[in-house]
Tab-separated table of N, CA and C in Angstrom:
chain	number	residue	atom	x	y	z
A	1	MET	N	11.009	-6.425	-22.420
A	1	MET	CA	11.354	-5.747	-23.640
A	1	MET	C	12.212	-6.675	-24.516
A	2	ILE	N	13.118	-7.402	-23.882
A	2	ILE	CA	13.973	-8.310	-24.649
A	2	ILE	C	13.135	-9.376	-25.337
A	3	HIS	N	12.129	-9.885	-24.626
A	3	HIS	CA	11.247	-10.894	-25.221
A	3	HIS	C	10.534	-10.308	-26.441
A	4	GLU	N	10.047	-9.090	-26.316
A	4	GLU	CA	9.348	-8.438	-27.435
A	4	GLU	C	10.282	-8.267	-28.632
A	5	LEU	N	11.493	-7.800	-28.374
A	5	LEU	CA	12.449	-7.609	-29.462
A	5	LEU	C	12.843	-8.933	-30.097
A	6	ALA	N	13.039	-9.972	-29.268
A	6	ALA	CA	13.420	-11.287	-29.787
A	6	ALA	C	12.312	-11.905	-30.627
A	7	SER	N	11.071	-11.542	-30.324
A	7	SER	CA	9.958	-12.120	-31.093
A	7	SER	C	9.644	-11.294	-32.338
A	8	GLY	N	10.464	-10.281	-32.611
A	8	GLY	CA	10.302	-9.539	-33.851
A	8	GLY	C	9.422	-8.309	-33.745
A	9	THR	N	9.016	-7.906	-32.552
A	9	THR	CA	8.195	-6.714	-32.387
A	9	THR	C	9.028	-5.490	-32.732
A	10	ASP	N	8.399	-4.528	-33.371
A	10	ASP	CA	9.073	-3.280	-33.707
A	10	ASP	C	9.673	-2.671	-32.438
A	11	SER	N	10.877	-2.134	-32.526
A	11	SER	CA	11.575	-1.608	-31.340
A	11	SER	C	10.802	-0.474	-30.673
A	12	THR	N	10.135	0.353	-31.435
A	12	THR	CA	9.354	1.453	-30.857
A	12	THR	C	8.201	0.909	-30.020
A	13	ILE	N	7.540	-0.098	-30.511
A	13	ILE	CA	6.428	-0.729	-29.780
A	13	ILE	C	6.957	-1.436	-28.543
A	14	ALA	N	8.101	-2.116	-28.659
A	14	ALA	CA	8.688	-2.824	-27.512
A	14	ALA	C	9.043	-1.836	-26.400
A	15	VAL	N	9.622	-0.701	-26.767
A	15	VAL	CA	9.972	0.325	-25.772
A	15	VAL	C	8.698	0.903	-25.152
A	16	ALA	N	7.682	1.141	-25.947
A	16	ALA	CA	6.421	1.687	-25.435
A	16	ALA	C	5.782	0.729	-24.438
A	17	LYS	N	5.802	-0.572	-24.747
A	17	LYS	CA	5.240	-1.568	-23.831
A	17	LYS	C	6.038	-1.614	-22.527
A	18	ALA	N	7.366	-1.544	-22.657
A	18	ALA	CA	8.210	-1.558	-21.459
A	18	ALA	C	7.944	-0.317	-20.601
A	19	MET	N	7.790	0.827	-21.225
A	19	MET	CA	7.511	2.066	-20.479
A	19	MET	C	6.139	1.995	-19.802
A	20	ASP	N	5.150	1.433	-20.477
A	20	ASP	CA	3.823	1.272	-19.862
A	20	ASP	C	3.904	0.378	-18.627
A	21	ALA	N	4.650	-0.724	-18.763
A	21	ALA	CA	4.798	-1.629	-17.614
A	21	ALA	C	5.510	-0.923	-16.467
A	22	TYR	N	6.566	-0.190	-16.770
A	22	TYR	CA	7.310	0.545	-15.745
A	22	TYR	C	6.427	1.586	-15.064
A	23	ASN	N	5.713	2.365	-15.849
A	23	ASN	CA	4.841	3.404	-15.278
A	23	ASN	C	3.729	2.803	-14.421
A	24	GLY	N	3.209	1.631	-14.840
A	24	GLY	CA	2.192	0.954	-14.031
A	24	GLY	C	2.742	0.522	-12.682
A	25	LEU	N	3.941	-0.048	-12.681
A	25	LEU	CA	4.569	-0.461	-11.421
A	25	LEU	C	4.871	0.748	-10.538
A	26	LYS	N	5.351	1.801	-11.141
A	26	LYS	CA	5.675	3.020	-10.403
A	26	LYS	C	4.407	3.610	-9.761
A	27	GLY	N	3.300	3.594	-10.495
A	27	GLY	CA	2.035	4.103	-9.968
A	27	GLY	C	1.521	3.261	-8.804
A	28	ARG	N	1.614	1.935	-8.928
A	28	ARG	CA	1.166	1.056	-7.837
A	28	ARG	C	2.034	1.233	-6.599
A	29	LYS	N	3.330	1.432	-6.812
A	29	LYS	CA	4.232	1.658	-5.684
A	29	LYS	C	3.851	2.952	-4.952
A	30	ARG	N	3.577	4.011	-5.701
A	30	ARG	CA	3.184	5.290	-5.103
A	30	ARG	C	1.869	5.148	-4.330
A	31	GLU	N	0.902	4.435	-4.901
A	31	GLU	CA	-0.378	4.222	-4.214
A	31	GLU	C	-0.181	3.461	-2.910
A	32	ASN	N	0.697	2.450	-2.951
A	32	ASN	CA	0.982	1.671	-1.747
A	32	ASN	C	1.633	2.549	-0.684
A	33	GLU	N	2.586	3.377	-1.086
A	33	GLU	CA	3.250	4.273	-0.132
A	33	GLU	C	2.261	5.270	0.475
A	34	GLU	N	1.350	5.784	-0.343
A	34	GLU	CA	0.346	6.732	0.158
A	34	GLU	C	-0.599	6.040	1.142
A	35	ALA	N	-1.005	4.824	0.830
A	35	ALA	CA	-1.893	4.085	1.734
A	35	ALA	C	-1.183	3.784	3.049
A	36	THR	N	0.089	3.434	2.966
A	36	THR	CA	0.868	3.168	4.176
A	36	THR	C	0.979	4.424	5.028
A	37	GLU	N	1.214	5.552	4.402
A	37	GLU	CA	1.318	6.829	5.130
A	37	GLU	C	-0.016	7.211	5.777
A	38	ARG	N	-1.121	7.002	5.051
A	38	ARG	CA	-2.444	7.282	5.629
A	38	ARG	C	-2.688	6.411	6.862
A	39	GLN	N	-2.321	5.128	6.776
A	39	GLN	CA	-2.508	4.218	7.903
A	39	GLN	C	-1.645	4.639	9.083
A	40	ARG	N	-0.407	5.049	8.808
A	40	ARG	CA	0.490	5.492	9.873
A	40	ARG	C	-0.078	6.730	10.582
A	41	CYS	N	-0.597	7.666	9.804
A	41	CYS	CA	-1.200	8.871	10.399
A	41	CYS	C	-2.420	8.511	11.246
A	42	GLN	N	-3.240	7.599	10.753
A	42	GLN	CA	-4.419	7.164	11.503
A	42	GLN	C	-4.001	6.477	12.797
A	43	ASP	N	-2.987	5.616	12.724
A	43	ASP	CA	-2.479	4.943	13.928
A	43	ASP	C	-1.943	5.956	14.933
A	44	ASP	N	-1.223	6.964	14.438
A	44	ASP	CA	-0.701	8.012	15.324
A	44	ASP	C	-1.836	8.763	16.024
A	45	GLN	N	-2.911	9.022	15.297
A	45	GLN	CA	-4.058	9.712	15.896
A	45	GLN	C	-4.695	8.859	16.986
A	46	TYR	N	-4.850	7.563	16.738
A	46	TYR	CA	-5.412	6.663	17.744
A	46	TYR	C	-4.526	6.598	18.987
A	47	LEU	N	-3.211	6.509	18.768
A	47	LEU	CA	-2.290	6.463	19.903
A	47	LEU	C	-2.353	7.752	20.714
A	48	ALA	N	-2.437	8.886	20.035
A	48	ALA	CA	-2.535	10.168	20.736
A	48	ALA	C	-3.832	10.250	21.535
A	49	ALA	N	-4.925	9.754	20.966
A	49	ALA	CA	-6.202	9.758	21.684
A	49	ALA	C	-6.133	8.845	22.899
A	50	ASP	N	-5.531	7.661	22.745
A	50	ASP	CA	-5.371	6.743	23.877
A	50	ASP	C	-4.512	7.374	24.970
A	51	GLU	N	-3.449	8.046	24.569
A	51	GLU	CA	-2.557	8.693	25.537
A	51	GLU	C	-3.303	9.787	26.305
A	52	GLU	N	-4.100	10.550	25.597
A	52	GLU	CA	-4.860	11.623	26.248
A	52	GLU	C	-5.821	11.053	27.288
A	53	ILE	N	-6.487	9.968	26.941
A	53	ILE	CA	-7.421	9.329	27.872
A	53	ILE	C	-6.664	8.748	29.069
A	54	THR	N	-5.548	8.086	28.782
A	54	THR	CA	-4.773	7.450	29.840
A	54	THR	C	-4.271	8.465	30.856
A	55	ARG	N	-3.920	9.640	30.412
A	55	ARG	CA	-3.381	10.660	31.323
A	55	ARG	C	-4.457	11.355	32.158
A	56	LYS	N	-5.682	10.902	32.074
A	56	LYS	CA	-6.749	11.518	32.879
A	56	LYS	C	-6.689	11.090	34.332
A	57	VAL	N	-5.935	10.043	34.636
A	57	VAL	CA	-5.816	9.572	36.021
A	57	VAL	C	-4.345	9.546	36.414
A	58	SER	N	-4.100	9.547	37.720
A	58	SER	CA	-2.717	9.403	38.168
A	58	SER	C	-2.321	7.934	38.019
A	59	CYS	N	-1.027	7.679	37.941
A	59	CYS	CA	-0.529	6.322	37.705
A	59	CYS	C	-0.427	5.553	39.022
A	60	PRO	N	-1.009	4.355	39.097
A	60	PRO	CA	-0.953	3.570	40.323
A	60	PRO	C	0.436	2.961	40.587
A	61	THR	N	1.290	2.912	39.582
A	61	THR	CA	2.603	2.282	39.752
A	61	THR	C	3.704	3.289	40.043
A	62	CYS	N	3.832	4.322	39.208
A	62	CYS	CA	4.945	5.263	39.387
A	62	CYS	C	4.532	6.525	40.135
A	63	GLY	N	3.231	6.736	40.299
A	63	GLY	CA	2.751	7.882	41.058
A	63	GLY	C	2.639	9.179	40.274
A	64	SER	N	2.840	9.150	38.966
A	64	SER	CA	2.701	10.367	38.170
A	64	SER	C	1.280	10.907	38.303
A	65	GLU	N	1.192	12.213	38.446
A	65	GLU	CA	-0.112	12.860	38.561
A	65	GLU	C	-0.838	12.824	37.219
A	66	ALA	N	-2.153	13.069	37.277
A	66	ALA	CA	-2.943	13.157	36.047
A	66	ALA	C	-2.315	14.232	35.156
A	67	ARG	N	-2.384	14.036	33.873
A	67	ARG	CA	-1.837	14.908	32.837
A	67	ARG	C	-0.314	14.847	32.724
A	68	MET	N	0.366	14.075	33.550
A	68	MET	CA	1.821	13.958	33.486
A	68	MET	C	2.203	12.599	32.905
A	69	LYS	N	3.382	12.534	32.276
A	69	LYS	CA	3.894	11.270	31.740
A	69	LYS	C	4.271	10.348	32.884
A	70	CYS	N	4.199	9.036	32.617
A	70	CYS	CA	4.694	8.071	33.591
A	70	CYS	C	6.207	8.228	33.708
A	71	ARG	N	6.694	8.023	34.932
A	71	ARG	CA	8.137	8.116	35.173
A	71	ARG	C	8.747	6.728	35.056
A	72	GLY	N	9.911	6.660	34.500
A	72	GLY	CA	10.627	5.398	34.389
A	72	GLY	C	11.917	5.464	35.176
A	73	THR	N	12.527	4.333	35.372
A	73	THR	CA	13.830	4.309	36.018
A	73	THR	C	14.775	3.557	35.118
A	74	GLY	N	15.960	4.053	34.974
A	74	GLY	CA	16.954	3.386	34.153
A	74	GLY	C	16.730	3.608	32.674
A	75	VAL	N	17.658	3.103	31.902
A	75	VAL	CA	17.629	3.290	30.454
A	75	VAL	C	16.531	2.475	29.793
A	76	SER	N	16.252	1.290	30.308
A	76	SER	CA	15.297	0.393	29.654
A	76	SER	C	13.865	0.897	29.736
A	77	GLY	N	13.551	1.648	30.767
A	77	GLY	CA	12.187	2.132	30.927
A	77	GLY	C	11.216	1.041	31.304
A	78	GLY	N	11.713	-0.081	31.846
A	78	GLY	CA	10.847	-1.206	32.202
A	78	GLY	C	9.728	-0.813	33.138
A	79	LEU	N	10.053	-0.053	34.184
A	79	LEU	CA	9.027	0.402	35.118
A	79	LEU	C	8.044	1.319	34.406
A	80	LYS	N	8.557	2.176	33.541
A	80	LYS	CA	7.685	3.102	32.827
A	80	LYS	C	6.681	2.333	31.971
A	81	LYS	N	7.138	1.292	31.289
A	81	LYS	CA	6.236	0.507	30.451
A	81	LYS	C	5.170	-0.184	31.280
A	82	LYS	N	5.561	-0.819	32.388
A	82	LYS	CA	4.592	-1.490	33.250
A	82	LYS	C	3.644	-0.471	33.853
A	83	SER	N	4.222	0.644	34.300
A	83	SER	CA	3.442	1.702	34.903
A	83	SER	C	2.372	2.207	33.936
A	84	HIS	N	2.793	2.465	32.700
A	84	HIS	CA	1.842	3.006	31.736
A	84	HIS	C	0.761	1.988	31.403
A	85	THR	N	1.120	0.710	31.351
A	85	THR	CA	0.128	-0.338	31.112
A	85	THR	C	-0.888	-0.376	32.255
A	86	ASP	N	-0.398	-0.306	33.497
A	86	ASP	CA	-1.299	-0.288	34.656
A	86	ASP	C	-2.222	0.928	34.605
A	87	ARG	N	-1.675	2.053	34.246
A	87	ARG	CA	-2.459	3.292	34.173
A	87	ARG	C	-3.518	3.196	33.078
A	88	TYR	N	-3.149	2.653	31.939
A	88	TYR	CA	-4.080	2.466	30.831
A	88	TYR	C	-5.238	1.580	31.261
A	89	GLN	N	-4.920	0.457	31.915
A	89	GLN	CA	-5.965	-0.464	32.358
A	89	GLN	C	-6.856	0.173	33.420
A	90	LEU	N	-6.271	0.949	34.319
A	90	LEU	CA	-7.059	1.649	35.335
A	90	LEU	C	-8.033	2.614	34.681
A	91	THR	N	-7.555	3.375	33.729
A	91	THR	CA	-8.408	4.348	33.044
A	91	THR	C	-9.581	3.657	32.373
A	92	ARG	N	-9.315	2.537	31.697
A	92	ARG	CA	-10.378	1.827	30.992
A	92	ARG	C	-11.370	1.179	31.952
A	93	SER	N	-10.919	0.833	33.151
A	93	SER	CA	-11.809	0.174	34.109
A	93	SER	C	-12.769	1.160	34.776
A	94	LEU	N	-12.508	2.464	34.624
A	94	LEU	CA	-13.352	3.467	35.280
A	94	LEU	C	-14.672	3.696	34.567
A	95	GLY	N	-14.825	3.181	33.372
A	95	GLY	CA	-16.080	3.341	32.656
A	95	GLY	C	-15.839	3.677	31.209
A	96	PRO	N	-16.911	4.111	30.517
A	96	PRO	CA	-16.789	4.419	29.086
A	96	PRO	C	-15.724	5.485	28.867
A	97	ASP	N	-14.960	5.294	27.765
A	97	ASP	CA	-13.922	6.278	27.491
A	97	ASP	C	-14.403	7.316	26.491
A	98	ASP	N	-13.553	8.283	26.247
A	98	ASP	CA	-13.889	9.380	25.358
A	98	ASP	C	-13.366	9.174	23.945
A	99	SER	N	-12.933	7.975	23.612
A	99	SER	CA	-12.340	7.772	22.287
A	99	SER	C	-13.426	7.498	21.251
A	100	LYS	N	-14.238	8.488	20.985
A	100	LYS	CA	-15.328	8.354	20.020
A	100	LYS	C	-14.757	8.092	18.634
A	101	GLY	N	-15.456	7.284	17.861
A	101	GLY	CA	-15.021	6.960	16.521
A	101	GLY	C	-14.031	5.805	16.504
A	102	ARG	N	-13.661	5.298	17.629
A	102	ARG	CA	-12.707	4.198	17.701
A	102	ARG	C	-13.483	2.902	17.751
A	103	SER	N	-13.134	1.955	16.941
A	103	SER	CA	-13.854	0.679	16.977
A	103	SER	C	-12.967	-0.446	17.407
């Protein structure tokens, strides 16, 4: 806007141009936020589907039964993370999974 005013553009036109630029940036920011939210929701759905498939078998590391969460020990959850990874790999090794639509 300062450049427009310094070059002699009418103040009303300079303000209008500045408002157009601002509104354009605001619109692009909103579109980006909406796209990010859509991606986050899609990722959450994929994770939930993976979790559902993984819980179809008991865990070979922590011994959790099918349909139950892996058990961890301590605050870090190190065993839980390894356990869940082992369980995930076991589930996938049993054959085709049920995660239709996943590529």
